Tab-separated table of C-alpha atoms in Angstrom:
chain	number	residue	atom	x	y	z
L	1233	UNK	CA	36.018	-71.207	107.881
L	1234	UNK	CA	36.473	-73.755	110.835
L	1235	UNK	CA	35.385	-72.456	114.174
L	1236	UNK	CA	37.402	-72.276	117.283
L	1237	UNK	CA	36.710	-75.329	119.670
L	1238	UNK	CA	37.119	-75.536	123.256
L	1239	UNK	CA	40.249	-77.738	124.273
L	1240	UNK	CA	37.858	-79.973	126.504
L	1241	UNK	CA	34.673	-80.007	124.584
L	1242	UNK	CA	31.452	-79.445	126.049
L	1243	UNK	CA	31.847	-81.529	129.839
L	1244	UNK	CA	30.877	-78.745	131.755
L	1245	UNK	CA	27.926	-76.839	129.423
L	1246	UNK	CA	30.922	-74.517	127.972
L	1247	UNK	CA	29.488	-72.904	124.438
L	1248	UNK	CA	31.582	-73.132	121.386
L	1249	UNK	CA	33.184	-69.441	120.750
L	1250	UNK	CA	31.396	-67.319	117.873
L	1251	UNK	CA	32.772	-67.916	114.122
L	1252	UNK	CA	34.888	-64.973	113.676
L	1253	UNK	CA	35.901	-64.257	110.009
L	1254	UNK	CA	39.362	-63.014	109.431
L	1255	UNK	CA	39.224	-59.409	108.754
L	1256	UNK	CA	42.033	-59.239	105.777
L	1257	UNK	CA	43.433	-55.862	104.718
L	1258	UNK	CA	41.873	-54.937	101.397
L	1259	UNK	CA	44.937	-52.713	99.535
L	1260	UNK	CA	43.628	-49.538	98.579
L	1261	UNK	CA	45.403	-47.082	96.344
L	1262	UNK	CA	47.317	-45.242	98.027
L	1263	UNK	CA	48.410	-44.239	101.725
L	1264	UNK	CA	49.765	-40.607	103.053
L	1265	UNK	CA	53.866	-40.174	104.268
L	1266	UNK	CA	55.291	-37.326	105.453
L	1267	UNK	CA	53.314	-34.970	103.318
L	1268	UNK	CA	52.981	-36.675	100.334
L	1269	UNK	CA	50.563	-39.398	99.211
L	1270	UNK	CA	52.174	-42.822	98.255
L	1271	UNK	CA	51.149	-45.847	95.675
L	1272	UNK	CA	49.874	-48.419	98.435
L	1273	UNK	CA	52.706	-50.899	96.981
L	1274	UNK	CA	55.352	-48.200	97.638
L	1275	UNK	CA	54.554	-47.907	100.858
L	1276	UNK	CA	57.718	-49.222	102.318
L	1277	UNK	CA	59.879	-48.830	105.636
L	1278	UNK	CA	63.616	-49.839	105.456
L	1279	UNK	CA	64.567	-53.324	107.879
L	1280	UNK	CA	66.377	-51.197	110.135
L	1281	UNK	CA	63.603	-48.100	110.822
L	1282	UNK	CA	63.896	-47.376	114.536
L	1283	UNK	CA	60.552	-48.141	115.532
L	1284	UNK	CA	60.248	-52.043	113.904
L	1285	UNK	CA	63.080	-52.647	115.889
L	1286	UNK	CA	61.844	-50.745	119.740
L	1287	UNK	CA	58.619	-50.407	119.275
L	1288	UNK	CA	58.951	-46.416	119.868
L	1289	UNK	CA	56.098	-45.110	118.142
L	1290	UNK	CA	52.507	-43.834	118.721
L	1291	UNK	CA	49.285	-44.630	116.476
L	1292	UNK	CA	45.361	-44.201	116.523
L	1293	UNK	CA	42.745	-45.984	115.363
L	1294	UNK	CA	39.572	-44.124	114.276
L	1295	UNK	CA	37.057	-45.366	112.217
L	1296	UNK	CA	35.068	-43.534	109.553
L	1297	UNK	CA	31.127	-43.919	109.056
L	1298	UNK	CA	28.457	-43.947	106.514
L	1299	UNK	CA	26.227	-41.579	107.766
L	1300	UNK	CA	22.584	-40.586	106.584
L	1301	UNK	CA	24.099	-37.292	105.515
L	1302	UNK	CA	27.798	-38.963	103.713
L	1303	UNK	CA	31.037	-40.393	105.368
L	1304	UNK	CA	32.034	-39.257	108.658
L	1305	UNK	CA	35.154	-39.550	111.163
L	1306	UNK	CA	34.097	-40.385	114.492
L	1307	UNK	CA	35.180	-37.887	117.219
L	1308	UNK	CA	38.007	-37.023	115.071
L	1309	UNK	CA	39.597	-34.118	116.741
L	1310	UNK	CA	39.634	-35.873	120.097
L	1311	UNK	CA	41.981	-38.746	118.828
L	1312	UNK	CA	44.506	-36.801	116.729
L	1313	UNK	CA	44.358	-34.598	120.281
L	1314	UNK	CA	45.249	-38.529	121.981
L	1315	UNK	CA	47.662	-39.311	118.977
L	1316	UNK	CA	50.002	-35.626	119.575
L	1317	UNK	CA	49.383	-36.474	123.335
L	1318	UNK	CA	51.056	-39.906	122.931
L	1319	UNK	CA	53.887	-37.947	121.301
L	1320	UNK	CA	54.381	-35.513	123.769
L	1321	UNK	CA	54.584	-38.061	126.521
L	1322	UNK	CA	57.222	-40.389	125.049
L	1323	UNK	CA	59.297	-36.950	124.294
L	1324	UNK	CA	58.697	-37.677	120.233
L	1325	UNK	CA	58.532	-34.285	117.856
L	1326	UNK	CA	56.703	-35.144	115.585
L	1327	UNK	CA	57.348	-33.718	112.073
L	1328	UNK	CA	54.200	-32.631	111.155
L	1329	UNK	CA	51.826	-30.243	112.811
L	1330	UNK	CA	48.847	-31.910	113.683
L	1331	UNK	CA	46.198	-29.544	111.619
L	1332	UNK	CA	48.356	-30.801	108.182
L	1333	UNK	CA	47.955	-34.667	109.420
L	1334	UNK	CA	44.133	-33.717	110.214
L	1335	UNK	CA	43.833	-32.412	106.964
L	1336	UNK	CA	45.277	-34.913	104.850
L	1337	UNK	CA	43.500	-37.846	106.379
L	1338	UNK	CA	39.877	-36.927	105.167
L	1339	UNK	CA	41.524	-35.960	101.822
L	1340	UNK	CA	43.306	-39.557	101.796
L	1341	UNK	CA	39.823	-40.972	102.107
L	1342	UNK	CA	38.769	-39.340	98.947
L	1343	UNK	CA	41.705	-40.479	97.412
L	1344	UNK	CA	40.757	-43.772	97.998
L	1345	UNK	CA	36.163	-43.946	97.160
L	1346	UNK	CA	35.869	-45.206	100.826
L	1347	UNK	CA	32.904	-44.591	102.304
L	1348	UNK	CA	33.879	-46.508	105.817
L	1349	UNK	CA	36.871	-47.449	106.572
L	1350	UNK	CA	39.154	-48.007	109.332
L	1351	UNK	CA	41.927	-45.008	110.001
L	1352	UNK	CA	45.719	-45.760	111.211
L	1353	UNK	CA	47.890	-42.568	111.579
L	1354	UNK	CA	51.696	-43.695	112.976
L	1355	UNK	CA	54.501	-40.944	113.986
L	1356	UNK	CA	57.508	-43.458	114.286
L	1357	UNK	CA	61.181	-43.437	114.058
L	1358	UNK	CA	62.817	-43.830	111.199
L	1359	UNK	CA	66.302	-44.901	109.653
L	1360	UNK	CA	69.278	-42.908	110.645
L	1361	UNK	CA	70.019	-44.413	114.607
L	1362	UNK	CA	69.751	-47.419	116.220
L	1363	UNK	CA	70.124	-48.116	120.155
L	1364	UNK	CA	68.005	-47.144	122.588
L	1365	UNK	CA	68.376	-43.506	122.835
L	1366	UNK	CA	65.838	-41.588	120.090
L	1367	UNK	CA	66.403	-38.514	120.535
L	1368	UNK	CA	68.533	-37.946	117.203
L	1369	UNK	CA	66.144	-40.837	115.150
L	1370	UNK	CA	64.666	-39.165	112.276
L	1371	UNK	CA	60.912	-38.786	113.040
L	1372	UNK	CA	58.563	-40.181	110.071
L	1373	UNK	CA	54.338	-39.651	110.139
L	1374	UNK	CA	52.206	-41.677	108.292
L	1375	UNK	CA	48.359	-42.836	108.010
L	1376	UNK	CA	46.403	-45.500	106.112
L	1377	UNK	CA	42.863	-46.096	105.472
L	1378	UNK	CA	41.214	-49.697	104.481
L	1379	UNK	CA	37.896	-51.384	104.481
L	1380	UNK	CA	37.256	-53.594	107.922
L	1381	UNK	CA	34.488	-54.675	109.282
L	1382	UNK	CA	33.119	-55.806	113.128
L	1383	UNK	CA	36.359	-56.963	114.462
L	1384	UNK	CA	34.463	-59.644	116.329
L	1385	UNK	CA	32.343	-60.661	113.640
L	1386	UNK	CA	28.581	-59.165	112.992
L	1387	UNK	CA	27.355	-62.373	115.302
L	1388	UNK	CA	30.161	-60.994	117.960
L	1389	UNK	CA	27.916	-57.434	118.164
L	1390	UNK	CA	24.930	-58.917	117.834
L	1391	UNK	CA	24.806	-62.465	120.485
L	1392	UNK	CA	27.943	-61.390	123.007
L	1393	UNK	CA	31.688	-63.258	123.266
L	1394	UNK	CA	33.732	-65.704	125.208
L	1395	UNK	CA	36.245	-63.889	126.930
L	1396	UNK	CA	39.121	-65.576	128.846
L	1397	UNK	CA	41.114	-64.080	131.741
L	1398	UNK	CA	44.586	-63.642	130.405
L	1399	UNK	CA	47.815	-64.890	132.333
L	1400	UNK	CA	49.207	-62.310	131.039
L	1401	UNK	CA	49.077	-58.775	133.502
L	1402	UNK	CA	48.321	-55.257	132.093
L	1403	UNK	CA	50.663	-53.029	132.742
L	1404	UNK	CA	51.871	-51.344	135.306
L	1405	UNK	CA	51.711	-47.563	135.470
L	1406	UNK	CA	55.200	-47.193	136.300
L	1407	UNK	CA	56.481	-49.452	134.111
L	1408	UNK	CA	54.520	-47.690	130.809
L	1409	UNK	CA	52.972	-44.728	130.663
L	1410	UNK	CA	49.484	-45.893	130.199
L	1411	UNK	CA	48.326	-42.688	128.725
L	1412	UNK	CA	50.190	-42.717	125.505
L	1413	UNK	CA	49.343	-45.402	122.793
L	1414	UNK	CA	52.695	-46.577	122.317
L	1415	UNK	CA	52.792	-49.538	119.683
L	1416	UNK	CA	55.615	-51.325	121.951
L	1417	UNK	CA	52.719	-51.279	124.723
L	1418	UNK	CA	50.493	-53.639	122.600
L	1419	UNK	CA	53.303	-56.587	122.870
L	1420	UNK	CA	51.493	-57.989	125.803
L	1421	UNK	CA	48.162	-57.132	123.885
L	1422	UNK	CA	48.782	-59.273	121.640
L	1423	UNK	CA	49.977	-61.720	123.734
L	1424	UNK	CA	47.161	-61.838	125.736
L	1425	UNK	CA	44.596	-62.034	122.366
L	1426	UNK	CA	47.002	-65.156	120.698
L	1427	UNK	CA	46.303	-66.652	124.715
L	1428	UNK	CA	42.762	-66.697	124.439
L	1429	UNK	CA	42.376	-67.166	120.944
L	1430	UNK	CA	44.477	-70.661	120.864
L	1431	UNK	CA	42.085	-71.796	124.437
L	1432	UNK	CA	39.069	-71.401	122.469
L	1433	UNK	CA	38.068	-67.701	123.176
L	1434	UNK	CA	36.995	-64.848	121.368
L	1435	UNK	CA	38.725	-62.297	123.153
L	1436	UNK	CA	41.165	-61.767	126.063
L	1437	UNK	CA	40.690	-59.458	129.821
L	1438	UNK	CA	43.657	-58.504	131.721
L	1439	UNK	CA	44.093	-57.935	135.587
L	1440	UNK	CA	45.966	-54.782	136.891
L	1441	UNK	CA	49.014	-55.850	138.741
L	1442	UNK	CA	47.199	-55.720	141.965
L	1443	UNK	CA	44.298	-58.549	140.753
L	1444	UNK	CA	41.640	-55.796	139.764
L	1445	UNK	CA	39.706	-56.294	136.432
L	1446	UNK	CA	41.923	-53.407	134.144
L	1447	UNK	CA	40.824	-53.787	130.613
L	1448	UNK	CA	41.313	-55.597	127.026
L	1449	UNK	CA	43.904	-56.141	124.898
L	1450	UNK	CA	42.699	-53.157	123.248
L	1451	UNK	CA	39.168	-51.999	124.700
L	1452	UNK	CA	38.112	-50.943	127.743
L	1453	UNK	CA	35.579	-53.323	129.477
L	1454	UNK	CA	31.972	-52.373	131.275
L	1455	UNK	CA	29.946	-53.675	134.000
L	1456	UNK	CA	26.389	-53.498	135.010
L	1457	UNK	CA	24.739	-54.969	137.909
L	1458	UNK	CA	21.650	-53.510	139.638
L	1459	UNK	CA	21.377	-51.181	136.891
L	1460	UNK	CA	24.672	-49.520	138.022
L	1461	UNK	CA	27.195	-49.230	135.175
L	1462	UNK	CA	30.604	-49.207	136.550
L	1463	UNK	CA	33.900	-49.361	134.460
L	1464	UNK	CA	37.514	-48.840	135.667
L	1465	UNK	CA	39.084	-45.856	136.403
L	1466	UNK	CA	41.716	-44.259	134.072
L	1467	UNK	CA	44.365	-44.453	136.809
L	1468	UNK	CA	45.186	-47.785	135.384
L	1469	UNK	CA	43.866	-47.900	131.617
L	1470	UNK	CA	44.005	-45.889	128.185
L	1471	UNK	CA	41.650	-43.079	128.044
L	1472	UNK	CA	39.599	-44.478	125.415
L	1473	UNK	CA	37.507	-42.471	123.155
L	1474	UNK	CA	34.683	-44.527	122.759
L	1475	UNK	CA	34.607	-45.361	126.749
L	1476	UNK	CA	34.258	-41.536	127.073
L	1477	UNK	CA	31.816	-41.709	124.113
L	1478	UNK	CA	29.884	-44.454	125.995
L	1479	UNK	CA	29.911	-43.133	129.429
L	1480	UNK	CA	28.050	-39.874	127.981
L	1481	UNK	CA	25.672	-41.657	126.207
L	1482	UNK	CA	24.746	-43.599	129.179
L	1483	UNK	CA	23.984	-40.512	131.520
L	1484	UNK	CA	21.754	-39.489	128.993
L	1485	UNK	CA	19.965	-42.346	129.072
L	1486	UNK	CA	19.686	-41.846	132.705
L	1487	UNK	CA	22.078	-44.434	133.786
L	1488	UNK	CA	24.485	-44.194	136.975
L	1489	UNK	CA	27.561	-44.553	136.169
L	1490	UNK	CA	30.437	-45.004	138.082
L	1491	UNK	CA	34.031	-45.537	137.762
L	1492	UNK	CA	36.099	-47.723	140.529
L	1493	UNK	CA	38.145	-50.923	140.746
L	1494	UNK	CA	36.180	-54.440	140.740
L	1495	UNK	CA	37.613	-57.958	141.105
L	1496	UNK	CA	37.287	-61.081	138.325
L	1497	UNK	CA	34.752	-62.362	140.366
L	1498	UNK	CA	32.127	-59.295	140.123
L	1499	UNK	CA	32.462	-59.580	136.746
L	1500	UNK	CA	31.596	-62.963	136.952
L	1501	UNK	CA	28.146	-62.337	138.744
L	1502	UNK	CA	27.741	-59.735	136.583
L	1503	UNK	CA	24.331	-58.635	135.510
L	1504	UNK	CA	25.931	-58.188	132.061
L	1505	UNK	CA	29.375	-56.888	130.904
L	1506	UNK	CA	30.414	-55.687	127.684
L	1507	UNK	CA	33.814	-54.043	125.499
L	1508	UNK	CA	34.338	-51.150	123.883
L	1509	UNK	CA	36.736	-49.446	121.775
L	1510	UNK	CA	37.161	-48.634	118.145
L	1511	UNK	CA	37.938	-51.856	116.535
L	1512	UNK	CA	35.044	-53.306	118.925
L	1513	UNK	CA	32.561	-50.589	119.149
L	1514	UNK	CA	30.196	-51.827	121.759
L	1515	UNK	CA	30.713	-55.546	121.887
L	1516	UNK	CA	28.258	-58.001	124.757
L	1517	UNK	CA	30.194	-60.437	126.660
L	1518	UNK	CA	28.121	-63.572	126.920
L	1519	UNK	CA	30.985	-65.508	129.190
L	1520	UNK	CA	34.056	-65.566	131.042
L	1521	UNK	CA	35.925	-68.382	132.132
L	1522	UNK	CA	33.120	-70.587	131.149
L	1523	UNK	CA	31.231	-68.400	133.525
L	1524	UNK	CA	27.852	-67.537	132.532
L	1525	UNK	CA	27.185	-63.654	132.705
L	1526	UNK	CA	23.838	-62.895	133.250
L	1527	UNK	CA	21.494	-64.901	131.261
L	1528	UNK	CA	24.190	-65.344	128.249
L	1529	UNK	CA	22.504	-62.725	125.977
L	1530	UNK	CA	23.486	-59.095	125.503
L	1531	UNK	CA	21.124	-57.599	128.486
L	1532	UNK	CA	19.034	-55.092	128.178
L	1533	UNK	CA	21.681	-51.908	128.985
L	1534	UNK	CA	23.482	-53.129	126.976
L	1535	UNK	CA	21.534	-53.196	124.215
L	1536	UNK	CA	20.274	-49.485	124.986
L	1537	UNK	CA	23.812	-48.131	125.121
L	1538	UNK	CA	24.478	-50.342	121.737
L	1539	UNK	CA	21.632	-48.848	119.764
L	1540	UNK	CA	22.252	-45.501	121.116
L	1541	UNK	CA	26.118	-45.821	120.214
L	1542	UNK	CA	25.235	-47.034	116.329
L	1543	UNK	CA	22.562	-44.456	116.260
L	1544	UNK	CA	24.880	-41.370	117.016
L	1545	UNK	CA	27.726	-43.005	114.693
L	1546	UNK	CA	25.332	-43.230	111.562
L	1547	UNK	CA	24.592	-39.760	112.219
L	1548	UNK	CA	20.933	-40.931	113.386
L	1549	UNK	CA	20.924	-38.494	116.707
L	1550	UNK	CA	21.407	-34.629	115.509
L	1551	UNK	CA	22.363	-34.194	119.472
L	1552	UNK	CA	25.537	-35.685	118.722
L	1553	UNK	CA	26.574	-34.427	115.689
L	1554	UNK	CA	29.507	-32.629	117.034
L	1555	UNK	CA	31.298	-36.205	117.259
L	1556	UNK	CA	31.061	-36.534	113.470
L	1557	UNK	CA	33.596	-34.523	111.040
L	1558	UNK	CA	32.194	-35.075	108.010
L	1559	UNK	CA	34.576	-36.514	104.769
């Protein structure tokens, strides 16, 4: 694969951005709908379902481990809790009771010899209205399971990312309700990502409309300087699993943590700064803005709160069991 490149080379000591391999979507054989579990080839929505049209619909992503003791979902009641959540705030009924959805999704992993994978449930609106009022749309529920990997590549994890600030702002809370994982709320996401991805970046950071570092196109972002980890608060940002996950992790390990707003430019002087989230895990941020953070490695709390986070997902720290539902 051909790397990235920085539009102006090298002039002013800017690093190349990591080789990130393409993380394709290995079919598997089959996928769960409304009860039932599908052929992955027959897995089809008609052109004018609802939600492909508005973008009304709420997901998760969860991933599922190889432990030392078998496959695992990772904190799996507390994001089908998120994914009814979502629901409930954008006034959709869903049409199946979470503990059936819960219930099939382990069994669909079965189904399919995976012993990690990546987890997508969807409760979307399907064909039988169009417009912009929902509330007669028929109301579909759905999850899928595949193989992926390190979504910014194993040298991602392991040496830290280029990050660019986005032009693009993170929503406002008043404009969408940041609490529910809408899929029409990752338009600017993605947005953002294509942004920094065509400049030569790894990976995108948005400002809150009022300048303040908010978060990712789809992690939450982390802080530390004189050993204080600070993060932003969840007025403005998703409540993401893994920055809960994190955060506990890192007041066991003794850590102060502390969550209030901080400008671009303390990120840039930064002792270190890292994102997290599902598809991410705990990724280092080596640079942003060709800005060097720290000394351009993953720094040392980092690190801790990386090892510790790998450690409790491989099933590695019995104190955290709890977080893993076995398959």
């Amino acid at each position: 694969m051909r790397p990235r490149t920085c539009p102006a080379g090298d002039l002013f000591g800017r690093r190349h951005p990591i080789e990130i391999e393409p993380l394709p979507m290995k079919p598997v054989k089959e996928v769960w709908i409304d009860g039932a579990f599908v052929p992955w080839d027959d897995a089809n929505v008609h052109i004018l379902t609802q939600t492909l049209h508005y973008g009304m619909g709420v997901f998760e992503g969860i991933r599922c481990y190889e432990t030392v003791r078998g496959s695992a979902i990772f904190r799996f009641r507390e994001h089908m809790d998120r994914l009814y959540r979502s629901a409930h705030i954008v006034r959709i009924d869903p049409n199946i009771p979470q503990e059936e959805l819960s219930g099939a999704i382990p069994d669909l992993i079965g189904r399919n010899s995976l012993s990690s994978c990546y987890i997508r449930p969807i409760i979307y609106l399907g064909l039988g209205e169009q417009g912009l009022a929902y509330h007669n749309a028929p109301v579909q529920t759905a999850a899928a399971v595949w193989e992926w990997g390190a979504y910014m590549g194993d040298e991602g994890v392991k040496d830290g990312i280029r990050v660019k600030v986005s032009s693009f702002t993170h929503h406002p809370v008043n404009s969408t309700m940041l609490k529910s994982k809408t899929c029409g709320n990752y338009v600017v996401s993605m947005m953002a990502r294509m942004e920094a991805l065509q400049d030569g970046y790894d990976e995108a950071l948005m400002l809150d409309p009022g300048g303040m570092v908010a978060q990712g196109p789809g992690e939450n972002v982390f802080i530390v300087r004189n050993g204080i980890l600070k993060t932003p608060s969840l007025a403005g940002v998703l409540e993401g699993i893994t920055r809960d996950s994190v955060m506990r992790l890192a007041e066991a390990e003794g850590l102060e943590v502390r969550e209030e707003p901080f400008a671009r430019d303390d990120l840039y002087i930064a002792d270190e700064a890292f994102f997290v989230g599902t598809a991410v895990e705990v990724t280092p941020i080596r640079e942003v803005d060709n800005r060097t953070i720290g000394s351009g490695r993953p720094g040392p709390v980092t690190q801790r709160l990386q090892e510790a986070f790998f450690r409790v997902v491989r099933g590695e720290d019995g104190v955290y069991d709890h977080w893993l539902t076995p398959v």
